[in-house]
Coordinates of C-alpha atoms and ligand atoms in Angstrom, one line a residue:
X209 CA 135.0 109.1 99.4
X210 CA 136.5 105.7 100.4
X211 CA 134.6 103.8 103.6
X212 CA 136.4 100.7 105.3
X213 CA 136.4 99.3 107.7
X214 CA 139.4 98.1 110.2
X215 CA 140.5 96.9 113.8
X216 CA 142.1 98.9 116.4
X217 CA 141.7 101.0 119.1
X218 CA 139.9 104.6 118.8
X219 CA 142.8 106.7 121.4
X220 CA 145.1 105.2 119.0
X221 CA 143.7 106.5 115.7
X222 CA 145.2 109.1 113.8
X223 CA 141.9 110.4 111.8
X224 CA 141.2 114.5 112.3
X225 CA 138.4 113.3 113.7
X226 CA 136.8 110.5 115.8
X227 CA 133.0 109.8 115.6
X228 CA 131.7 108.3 119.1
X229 CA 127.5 107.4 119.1
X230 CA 125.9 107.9 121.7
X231 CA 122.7 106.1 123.5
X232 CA 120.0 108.7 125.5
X233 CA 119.6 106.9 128.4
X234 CA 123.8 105.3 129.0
X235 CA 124.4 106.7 132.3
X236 CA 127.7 105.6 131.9
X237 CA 130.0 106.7 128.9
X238 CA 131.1 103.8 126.5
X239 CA 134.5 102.1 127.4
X240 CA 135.7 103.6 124.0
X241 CA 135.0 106.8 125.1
X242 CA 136.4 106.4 128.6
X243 CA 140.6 107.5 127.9
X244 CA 139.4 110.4 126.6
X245 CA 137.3 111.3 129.4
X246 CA 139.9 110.8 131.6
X247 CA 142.4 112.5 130.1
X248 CA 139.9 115.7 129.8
X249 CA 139.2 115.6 133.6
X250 CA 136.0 113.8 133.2
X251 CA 134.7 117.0 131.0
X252 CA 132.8 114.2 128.8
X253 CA 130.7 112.9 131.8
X254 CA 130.1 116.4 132.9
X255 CA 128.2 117.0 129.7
X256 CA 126.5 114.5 129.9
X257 CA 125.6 114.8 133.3
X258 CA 124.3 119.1 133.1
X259 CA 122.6 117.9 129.6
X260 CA 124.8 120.2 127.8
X261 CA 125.1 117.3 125.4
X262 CA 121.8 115.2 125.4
X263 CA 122.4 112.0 123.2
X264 CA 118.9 112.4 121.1
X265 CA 118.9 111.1 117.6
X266 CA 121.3 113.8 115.6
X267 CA 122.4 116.0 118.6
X268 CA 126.2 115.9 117.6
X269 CA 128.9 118.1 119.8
X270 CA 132.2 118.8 119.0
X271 CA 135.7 118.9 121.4
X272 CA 139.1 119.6 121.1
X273 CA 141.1 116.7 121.5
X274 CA 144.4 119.6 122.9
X275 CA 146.9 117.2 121.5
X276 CA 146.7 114.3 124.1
X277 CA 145.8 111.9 121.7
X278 CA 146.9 111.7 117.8
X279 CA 143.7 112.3 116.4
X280 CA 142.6 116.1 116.6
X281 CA 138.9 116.3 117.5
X282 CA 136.3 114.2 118.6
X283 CA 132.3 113.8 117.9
X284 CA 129.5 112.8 119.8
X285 CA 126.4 112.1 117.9
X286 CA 123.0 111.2 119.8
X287 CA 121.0 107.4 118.8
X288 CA 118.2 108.4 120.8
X289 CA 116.7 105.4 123.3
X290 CA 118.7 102.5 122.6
X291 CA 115.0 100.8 122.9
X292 CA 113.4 102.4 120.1
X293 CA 116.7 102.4 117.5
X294 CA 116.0 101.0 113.7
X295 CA 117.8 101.0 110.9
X296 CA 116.5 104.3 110.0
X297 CA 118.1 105.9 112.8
X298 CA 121.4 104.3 112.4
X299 CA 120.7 106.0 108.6
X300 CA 120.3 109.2 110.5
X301 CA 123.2 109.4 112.6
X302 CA 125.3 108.2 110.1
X303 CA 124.3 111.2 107.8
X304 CA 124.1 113.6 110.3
X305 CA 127.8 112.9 111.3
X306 CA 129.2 112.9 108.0
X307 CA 127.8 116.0 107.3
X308 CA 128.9 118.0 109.9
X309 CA 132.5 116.8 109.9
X310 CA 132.3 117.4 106.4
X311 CA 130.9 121.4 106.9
X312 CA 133.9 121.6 108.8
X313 CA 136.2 121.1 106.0
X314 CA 137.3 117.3 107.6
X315 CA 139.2 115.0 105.1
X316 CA 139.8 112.6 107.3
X317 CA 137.1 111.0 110.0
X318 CA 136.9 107.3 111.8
X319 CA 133.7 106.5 113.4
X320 CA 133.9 104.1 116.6
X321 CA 131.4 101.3 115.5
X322 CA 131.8 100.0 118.8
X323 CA 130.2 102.9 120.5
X324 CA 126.7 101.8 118.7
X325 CA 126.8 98.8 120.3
X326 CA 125.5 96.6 117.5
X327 CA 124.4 92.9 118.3
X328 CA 126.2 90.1 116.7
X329 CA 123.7 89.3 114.2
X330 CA 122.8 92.8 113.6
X331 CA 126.3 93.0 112.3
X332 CA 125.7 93.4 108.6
X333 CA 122.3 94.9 108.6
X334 CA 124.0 97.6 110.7
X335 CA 126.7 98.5 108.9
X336 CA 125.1 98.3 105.7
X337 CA 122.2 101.0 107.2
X338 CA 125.6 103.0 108.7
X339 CA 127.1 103.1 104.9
X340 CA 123.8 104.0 103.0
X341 CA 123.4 106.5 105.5
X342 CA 127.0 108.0 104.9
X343 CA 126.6 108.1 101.0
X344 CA 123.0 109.2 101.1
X345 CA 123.5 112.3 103.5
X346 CA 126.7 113.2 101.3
X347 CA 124.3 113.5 98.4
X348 CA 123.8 117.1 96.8
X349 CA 122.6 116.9 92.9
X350 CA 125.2 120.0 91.8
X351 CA 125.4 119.5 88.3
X352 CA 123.8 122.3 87.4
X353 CA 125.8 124.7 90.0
X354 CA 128.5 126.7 89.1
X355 CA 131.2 125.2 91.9
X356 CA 133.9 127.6 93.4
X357 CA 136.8 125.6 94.1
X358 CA 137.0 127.2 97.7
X359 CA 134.0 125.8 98.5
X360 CA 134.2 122.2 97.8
X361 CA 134.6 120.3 101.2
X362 CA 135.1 116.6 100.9
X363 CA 135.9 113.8 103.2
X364 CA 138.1 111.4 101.7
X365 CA 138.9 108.8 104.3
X366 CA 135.8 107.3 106.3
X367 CA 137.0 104.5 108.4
X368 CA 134.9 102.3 110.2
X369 CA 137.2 100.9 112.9
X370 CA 135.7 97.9 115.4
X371 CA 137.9 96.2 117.8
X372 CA 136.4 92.5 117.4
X373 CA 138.1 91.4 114.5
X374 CA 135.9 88.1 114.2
X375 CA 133.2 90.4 113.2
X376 CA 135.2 92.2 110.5
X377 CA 133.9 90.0 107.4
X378 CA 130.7 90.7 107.9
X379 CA 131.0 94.5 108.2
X380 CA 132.9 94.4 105.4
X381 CA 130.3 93.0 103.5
X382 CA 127.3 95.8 105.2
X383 CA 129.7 98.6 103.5
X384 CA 129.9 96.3 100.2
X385 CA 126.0 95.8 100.0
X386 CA 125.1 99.8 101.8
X387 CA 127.8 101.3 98.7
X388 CA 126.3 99.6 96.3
X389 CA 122.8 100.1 96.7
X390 CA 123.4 104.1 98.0
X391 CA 124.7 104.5 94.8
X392 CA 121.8 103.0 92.7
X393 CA 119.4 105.5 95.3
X394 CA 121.9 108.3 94.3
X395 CA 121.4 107.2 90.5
X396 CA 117.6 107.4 90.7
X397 CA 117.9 110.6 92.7
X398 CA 120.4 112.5 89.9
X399 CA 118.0 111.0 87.5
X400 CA 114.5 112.6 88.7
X401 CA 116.4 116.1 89.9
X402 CA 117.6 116.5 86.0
X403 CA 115.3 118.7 84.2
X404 CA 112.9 117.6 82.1
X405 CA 114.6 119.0 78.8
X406 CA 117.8 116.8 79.6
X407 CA 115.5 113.8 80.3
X408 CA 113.7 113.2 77.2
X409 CA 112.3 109.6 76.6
X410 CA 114.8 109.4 74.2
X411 CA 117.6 109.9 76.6
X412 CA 116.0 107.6 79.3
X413 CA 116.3 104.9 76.8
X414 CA 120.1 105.6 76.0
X415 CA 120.6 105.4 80.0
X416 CA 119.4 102.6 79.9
X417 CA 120.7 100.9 76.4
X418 CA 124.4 102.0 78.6
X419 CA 122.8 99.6 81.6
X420 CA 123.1 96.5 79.0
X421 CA 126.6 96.7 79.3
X422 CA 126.2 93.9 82.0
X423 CA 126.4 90.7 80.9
X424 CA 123.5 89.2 82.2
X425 CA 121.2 92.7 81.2
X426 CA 119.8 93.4 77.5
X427 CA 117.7 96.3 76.8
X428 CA 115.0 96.7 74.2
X429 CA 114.0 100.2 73.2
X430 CA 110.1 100.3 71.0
X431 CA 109.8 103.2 69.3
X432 CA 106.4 104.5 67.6
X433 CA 106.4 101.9 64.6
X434 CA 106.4 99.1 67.7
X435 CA 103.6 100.4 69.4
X436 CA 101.4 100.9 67.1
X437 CA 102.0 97.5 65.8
X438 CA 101.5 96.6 69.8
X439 CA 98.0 98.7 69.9
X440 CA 99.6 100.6 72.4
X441 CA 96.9 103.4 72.5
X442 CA 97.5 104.6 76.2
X443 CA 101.1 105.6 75.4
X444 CA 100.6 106.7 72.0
X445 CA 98.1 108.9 73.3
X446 CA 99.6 110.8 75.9
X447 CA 102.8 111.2 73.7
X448 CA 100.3 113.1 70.7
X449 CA 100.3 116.5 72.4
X450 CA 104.4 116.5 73.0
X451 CA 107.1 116.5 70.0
X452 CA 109.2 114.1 71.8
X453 CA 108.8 111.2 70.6
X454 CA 107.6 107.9 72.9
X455 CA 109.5 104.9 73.9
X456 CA 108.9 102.0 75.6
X457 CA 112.0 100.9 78.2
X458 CA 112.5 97.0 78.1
X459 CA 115.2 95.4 80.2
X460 CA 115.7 92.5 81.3
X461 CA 117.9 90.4 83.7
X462 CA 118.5 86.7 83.7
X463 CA 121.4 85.2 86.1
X464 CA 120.5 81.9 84.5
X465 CA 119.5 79.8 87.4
X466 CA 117.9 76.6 87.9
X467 CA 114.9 77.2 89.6
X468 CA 114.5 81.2 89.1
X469 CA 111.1 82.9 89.0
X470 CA 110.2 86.2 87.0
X471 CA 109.8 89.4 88.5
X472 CA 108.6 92.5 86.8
X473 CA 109.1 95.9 88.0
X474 CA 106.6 98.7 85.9
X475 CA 108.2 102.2 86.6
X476 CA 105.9 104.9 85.4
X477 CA 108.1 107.3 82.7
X478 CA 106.5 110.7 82.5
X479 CA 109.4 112.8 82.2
X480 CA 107.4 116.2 82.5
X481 CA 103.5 115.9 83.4
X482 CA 101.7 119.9 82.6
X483 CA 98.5 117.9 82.5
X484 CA 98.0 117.3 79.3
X485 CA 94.8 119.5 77.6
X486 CA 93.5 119.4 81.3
X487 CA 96.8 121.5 82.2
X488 CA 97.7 121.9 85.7
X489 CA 98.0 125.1 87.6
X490 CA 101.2 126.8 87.3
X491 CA 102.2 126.9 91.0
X492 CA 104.4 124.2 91.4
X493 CA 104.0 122.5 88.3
X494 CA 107.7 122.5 87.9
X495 CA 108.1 119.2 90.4
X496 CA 106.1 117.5 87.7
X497 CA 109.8 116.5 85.4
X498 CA 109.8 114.0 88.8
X499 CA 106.6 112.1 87.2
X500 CA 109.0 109.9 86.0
X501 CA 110.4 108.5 89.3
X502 CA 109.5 105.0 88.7
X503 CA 111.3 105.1 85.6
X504 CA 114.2 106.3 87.9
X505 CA 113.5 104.0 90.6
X506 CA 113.5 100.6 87.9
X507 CA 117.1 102.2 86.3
X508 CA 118.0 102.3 89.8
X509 CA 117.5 98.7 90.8
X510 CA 119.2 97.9 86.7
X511 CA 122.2 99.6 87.6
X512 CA 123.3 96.9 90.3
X513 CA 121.3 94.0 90.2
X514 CA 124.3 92.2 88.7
X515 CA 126.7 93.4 90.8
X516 CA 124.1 92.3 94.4
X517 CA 124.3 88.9 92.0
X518 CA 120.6 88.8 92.6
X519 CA 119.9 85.0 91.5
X520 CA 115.7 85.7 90.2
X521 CA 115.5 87.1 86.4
X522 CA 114.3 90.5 86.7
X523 CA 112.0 92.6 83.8
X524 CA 111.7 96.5 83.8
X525 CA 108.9 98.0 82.0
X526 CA 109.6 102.1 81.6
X527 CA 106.5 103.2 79.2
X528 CA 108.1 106.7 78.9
X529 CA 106.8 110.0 77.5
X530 CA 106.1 113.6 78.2
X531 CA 102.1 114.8 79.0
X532 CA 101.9 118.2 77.0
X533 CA 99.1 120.1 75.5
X534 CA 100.0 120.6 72.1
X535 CA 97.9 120.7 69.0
X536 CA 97.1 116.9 68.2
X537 CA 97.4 116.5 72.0
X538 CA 94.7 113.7 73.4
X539 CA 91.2 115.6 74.4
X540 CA 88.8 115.1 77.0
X541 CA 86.4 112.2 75.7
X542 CA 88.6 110.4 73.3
X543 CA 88.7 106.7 73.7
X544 CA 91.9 104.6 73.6
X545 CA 92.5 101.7 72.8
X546 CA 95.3 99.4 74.9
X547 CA 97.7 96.4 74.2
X548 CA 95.1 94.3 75.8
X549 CA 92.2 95.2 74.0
X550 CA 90.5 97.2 76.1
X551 CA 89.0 100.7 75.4
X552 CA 89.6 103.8 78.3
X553 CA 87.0 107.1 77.7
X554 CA 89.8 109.4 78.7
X555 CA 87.8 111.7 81.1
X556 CA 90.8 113.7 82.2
X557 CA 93.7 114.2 80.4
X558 CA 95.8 114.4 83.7
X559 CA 95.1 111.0 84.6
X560 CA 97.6 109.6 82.3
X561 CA 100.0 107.4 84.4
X562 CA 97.3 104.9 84.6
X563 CA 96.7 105.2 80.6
X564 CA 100.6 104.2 79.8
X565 CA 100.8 101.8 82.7
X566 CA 97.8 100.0 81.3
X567 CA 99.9 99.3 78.1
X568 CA 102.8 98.2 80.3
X569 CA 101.3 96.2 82.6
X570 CA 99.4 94.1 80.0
X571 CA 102.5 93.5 78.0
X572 CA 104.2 92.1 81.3
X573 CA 102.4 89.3 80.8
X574 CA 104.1 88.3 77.9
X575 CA 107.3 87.3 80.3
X576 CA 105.3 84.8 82.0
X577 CA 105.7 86.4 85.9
X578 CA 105.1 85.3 89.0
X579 CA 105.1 88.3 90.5
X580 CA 104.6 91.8 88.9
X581 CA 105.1 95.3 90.9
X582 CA 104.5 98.8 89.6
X583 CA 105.7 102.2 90.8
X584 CA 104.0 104.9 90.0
X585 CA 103.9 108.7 91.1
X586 CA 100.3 108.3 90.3
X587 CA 98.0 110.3 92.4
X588 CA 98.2 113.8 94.4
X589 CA 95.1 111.8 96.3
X590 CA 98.1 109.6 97.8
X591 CA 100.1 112.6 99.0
X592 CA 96.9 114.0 100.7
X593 CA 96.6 110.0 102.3
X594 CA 99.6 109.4 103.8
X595 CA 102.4 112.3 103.5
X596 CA 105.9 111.6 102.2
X597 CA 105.8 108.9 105.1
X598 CA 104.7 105.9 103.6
X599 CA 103.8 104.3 100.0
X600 CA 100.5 103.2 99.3
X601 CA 100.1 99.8 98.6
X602 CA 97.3 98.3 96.9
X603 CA 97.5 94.6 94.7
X604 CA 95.7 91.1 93.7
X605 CA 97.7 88.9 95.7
X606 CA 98.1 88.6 99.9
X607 CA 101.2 86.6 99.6
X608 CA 103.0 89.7 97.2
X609 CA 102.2 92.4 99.7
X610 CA 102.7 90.6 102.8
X611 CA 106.6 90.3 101.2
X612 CA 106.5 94.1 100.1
X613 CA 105.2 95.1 103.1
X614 CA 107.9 93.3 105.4
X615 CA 110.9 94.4 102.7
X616 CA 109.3 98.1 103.8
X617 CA 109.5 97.9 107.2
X618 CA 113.1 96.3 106.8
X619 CA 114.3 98.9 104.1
X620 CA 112.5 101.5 106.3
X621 CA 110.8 102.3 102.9
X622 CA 107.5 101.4 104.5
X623 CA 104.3 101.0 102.9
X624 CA 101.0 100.9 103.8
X625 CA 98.0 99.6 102.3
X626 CA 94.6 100.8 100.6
X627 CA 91.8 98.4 99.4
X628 CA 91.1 97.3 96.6
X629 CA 87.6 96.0 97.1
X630 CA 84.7 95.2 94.0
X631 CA 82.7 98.2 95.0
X632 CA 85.5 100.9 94.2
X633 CA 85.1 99.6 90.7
X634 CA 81.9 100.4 89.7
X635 CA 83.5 104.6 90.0
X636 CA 85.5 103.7 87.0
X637 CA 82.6 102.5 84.8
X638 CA 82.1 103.8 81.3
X639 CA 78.9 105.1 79.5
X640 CA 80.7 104.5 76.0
X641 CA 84.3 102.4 76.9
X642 CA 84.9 99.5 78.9
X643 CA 86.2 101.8 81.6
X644 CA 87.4 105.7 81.7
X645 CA 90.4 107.1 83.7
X646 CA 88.8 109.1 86.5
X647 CA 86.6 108.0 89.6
X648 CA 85.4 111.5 90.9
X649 CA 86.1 112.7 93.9
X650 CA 86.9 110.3 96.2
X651 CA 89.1 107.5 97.1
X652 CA 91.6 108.4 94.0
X653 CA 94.3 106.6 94.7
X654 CA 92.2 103.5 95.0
X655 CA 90.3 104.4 91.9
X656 CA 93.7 104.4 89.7
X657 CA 94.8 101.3 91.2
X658 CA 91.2 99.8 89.8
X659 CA 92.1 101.0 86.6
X660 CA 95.5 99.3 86.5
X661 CA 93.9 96.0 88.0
X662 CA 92.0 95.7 84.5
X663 CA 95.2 94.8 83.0
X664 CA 96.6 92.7 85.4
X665 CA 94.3 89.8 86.2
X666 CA 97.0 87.1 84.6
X667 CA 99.5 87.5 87.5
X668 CA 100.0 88.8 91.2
X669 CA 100.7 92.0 91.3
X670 CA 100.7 95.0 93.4
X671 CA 100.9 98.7 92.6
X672 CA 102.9 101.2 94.7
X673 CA 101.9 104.8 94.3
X674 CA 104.8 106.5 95.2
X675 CA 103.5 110.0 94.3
X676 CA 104.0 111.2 98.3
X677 CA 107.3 109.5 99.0
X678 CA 109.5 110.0 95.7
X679 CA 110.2 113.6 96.8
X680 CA 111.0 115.8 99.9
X681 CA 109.9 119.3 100.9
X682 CA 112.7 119.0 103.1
X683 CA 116.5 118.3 104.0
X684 CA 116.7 115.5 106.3
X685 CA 119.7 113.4 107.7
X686 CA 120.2 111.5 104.7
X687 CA 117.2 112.5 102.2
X688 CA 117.8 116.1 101.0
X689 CA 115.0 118.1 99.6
X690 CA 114.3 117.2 96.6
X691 CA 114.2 113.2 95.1
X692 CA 114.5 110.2 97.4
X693 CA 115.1 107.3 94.8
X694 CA 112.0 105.5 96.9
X695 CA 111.5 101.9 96.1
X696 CA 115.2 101.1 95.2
X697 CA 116.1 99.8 98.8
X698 CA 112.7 98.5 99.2
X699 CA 113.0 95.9 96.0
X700 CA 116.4 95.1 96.2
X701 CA 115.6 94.0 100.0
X702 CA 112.6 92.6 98.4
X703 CA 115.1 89.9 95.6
X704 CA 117.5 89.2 98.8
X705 CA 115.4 87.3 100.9
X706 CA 113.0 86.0 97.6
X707 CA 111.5 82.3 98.3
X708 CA 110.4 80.7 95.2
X709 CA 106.3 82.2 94.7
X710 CA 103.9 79.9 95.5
X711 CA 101.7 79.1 92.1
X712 CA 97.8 79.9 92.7
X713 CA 95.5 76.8 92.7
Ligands
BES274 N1 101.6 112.8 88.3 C1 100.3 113.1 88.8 C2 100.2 112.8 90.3 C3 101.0 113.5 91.3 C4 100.5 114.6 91.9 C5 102.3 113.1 91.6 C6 101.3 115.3 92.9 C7 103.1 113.7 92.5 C8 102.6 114.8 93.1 C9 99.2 112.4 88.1 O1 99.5 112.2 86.7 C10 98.0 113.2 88.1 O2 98.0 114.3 87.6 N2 96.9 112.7 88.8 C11 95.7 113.4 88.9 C12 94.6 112.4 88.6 C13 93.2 113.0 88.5 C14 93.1 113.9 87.3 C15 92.2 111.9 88.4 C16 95.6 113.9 90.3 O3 96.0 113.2 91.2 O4 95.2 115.0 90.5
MN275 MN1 98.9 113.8 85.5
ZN276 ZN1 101.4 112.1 86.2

């Protein structure tokens, strides 16, 4: 599909369809909207007027345009209270009108930007939140669908069309940024649907060798002779049980600029979790080849950081491997040893994201950071906290998650955060190890967060546990059921507005 944006005047448009957003509370109809009122006998206002059409967020209604203007049909689609609109809503709409033109085998759609009403310095944000939405509620993960040709409805032509042409560069630039990063979300999305079998570690690391093509990117792939040199027990102990073989993801991303700080971004690369010897049920165990979304959700934010120009040099960690139960698999009570030094009694075999993150996080130090963030689909504990609403958020540094926590609420990837206080680590104390990998019963997403924050005491950091929001039960306006690609938005809104990090006295 192509999206751009023009000037001109919607009764003049010669799209099938014209796209017309609508506030709840507008009494009055838009001026946009007014020559087609008119021309209908005022049928619009009527609507509106009985409530046959209320405008609540993704109400959409449909009419007949009976050849009195070029453009065959038109669309209202509702914002909800103009009060209470964000940038998830403009998501929203945008989806759900895309969507429903497209059902009705559309090719051809212009949405009337004006209608929104969008403040001047909204401009960009806007239309960037409009395009993501657009490309987002478009995606379907069909690869493994046998497609009749019949079937396959597409819009080709979205136009954005405005009639203030002063504001044009700027919307222009919206779609430019909303395209770019939809498609890294859709990336990570195609990524963490694929099936396990066609997502080996070994694969992941050729996705993301083909991610060095940039310039600015290299990629290092360590294969079992470089983690055993590294002491990398934690991964090389959850990859015994599986005959895939481990690797260890290593890009990295240097604009070359004066004045640059380091990020590192940990992703979490199970690419199927059954447990390990302390095997999960079987009901459901299937959404466990998506263990590996912060794999995705790192590749994600790779695949365009050079092309967003971000100016900070950016590190990805993906410790990747599969969790299976085979005959030399890791056991209950076996000790490993990590890259740092440190010995884990590995209580339960199912807590092993924290095991390879322990390797990955202590090797980030290694690039000299100033600021390190992990994603992780770490604990069910997480989904019971908070849903597939929010992240949890829990780190060593106020400054860090005060920035994560604003890049949510801005990316509408919104986090939310757990503490990390002394007392929760005395659950994670070992009789015969310096620490093991459970914490009992309670407070288990906080618990695994203590075990990562034994490896990262050199550098702010803050661990997101994405195990609730990297997947959805559900089709929504622009997240179908299925993977989100969480965290992608979130960090890349993260690296626009980055101020140099303040060094700790
Ligand atoms: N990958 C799972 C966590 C998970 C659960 C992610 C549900 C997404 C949805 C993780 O490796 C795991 O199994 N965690 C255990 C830890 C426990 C054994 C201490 C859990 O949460 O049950
Ligand atoms: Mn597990
Ligand atoms: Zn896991």
């Amino acid at each position: 599909m192509n999206i751009n944006a023009k000037t001109g005047i919607a009764a003049n448009d010669t799209a099938e369809m014209l796209v017309f957003y609508l506030y709840e509370e507008n009494k009055k109809i838009h001026t946009a909207l007014e020559p087609f009122d008119t021309s209908f006998n005022h049928a619009i206002s009527e609507l509106l007027k009985n409530k046959e059409f209320v405008a609540k967020l993704n109400n959409t209604c449909t009419l007949p345009t009976y050849g009195k203007f070029p453009s065959q049909r038109i669309m209202l689609v509702g914002l909800g209270k103009k009060e209470d609109i964000t940038i998830d809503k403009i998501r929203q709409a945008a989806g759900t009108s895309v969507k429903t033109a497209q059902n009705m085998g559309i090719k051809k759609v212009t949405s009337i930007m004006d209608s929104m009403e969008i403040s001047a310095q909204k401009t960009e944000e806007w239309y960037q939140a409009f395009t993501e939405g657009v490309v987002l509620g478009l995606y379907q993960f069909k690869k493994y669908k046998e497609t009749k040709p019949e079937e396959e409805k597409e819009i080709k032509i979205l136009t954005l069309l405005l009639s203030d042409k002063e504001v044009l560069p700027l919307a222009k630039e919206g779609i430019r940024r909303g395209q770019i990063i939809a498609d890294a979300v859709s990336f990570a999305r195609d990524l963490v649907n694929t099936p396990s079998q066609d997502k080996t570690p070994t694969i992941l690391s050729n996705i993301a060798k083909n991610l060095a093509k940039e310039r600015a990117i290299t990629c290092k792939i360590l294969s079992v002779p470089d983690l055993k040199k590294l002491n990398m027990g934690g991964i090389l102990g959850i990859a015994q049980g599986s005959t895939q073989p481990p690797k260890f993801i290593i890009l990295e991303y240097n604009p070359r600029n004066k004045n640059q700080d380091t990020i590192v971004i940990v992703g979490k690369g199970i690419t199927f979790d059954s447990g390990g010897i302390c095997l999960k049920p079987a009901k459901g165990m299937e959404q466990m080849k998506s263990d590996m979304s912060g794999g995705a959700t790192v590749l994600g934010i790779f695949s365009v950081l050079a092309q967003l120009k971000v100016p900070q040099r950016v590190v990805g960690l993906i410790p990747c491997t599969e969790n299976m139960p085979g005959g030399s698999a890791i056991k209950p009570g076996d000790i490993v040893k990590f890259h740092s030094g440190k010995t884990a009694e590995v209580a339960n075999t199912d807590a092993e994201g924290r095991l390879i993150l322990a390797d990955a996080l202590a090797y980030a130090e290694k690039f000299h950071p100033d600021a390190v963030v992990d994603f992780a689909t770490l604990t069910g504990a997480c989904v019971v906290a908070l849903g597939n609403i929010a992240t949890g958020m829990m780190g060593n540094n106020e400054e860090l998650k005060n920035r994560i926590k604003i890049a949510g609420e801005k990316s509408w990837e919104r986090v939310w955060e757990l503490p990390l206080w002394e007392e929760y680590q005395e659950l994670i104390k070992s009789d015969i190890a310096d620490i093991k990998n459970t914490g009992g019963p309670g407070a288990g997403t906080i618990t695994a967060a203590c075990f990562l924050s034994k490896f990262t005491e050199k550098y702010p950091w803050v661990h997101l546990d994405i195990a609730g929001t990297s997947w959805s039960e559900k089709n929504n306006a622009y997240i179908q059921k299925g993977a989100t690609g969480v965290g992608i938005m979130l960090i890349l809104e993260l690296l626009k507005n980055w101020k140099k990090f303040p060094k700790e006295k």
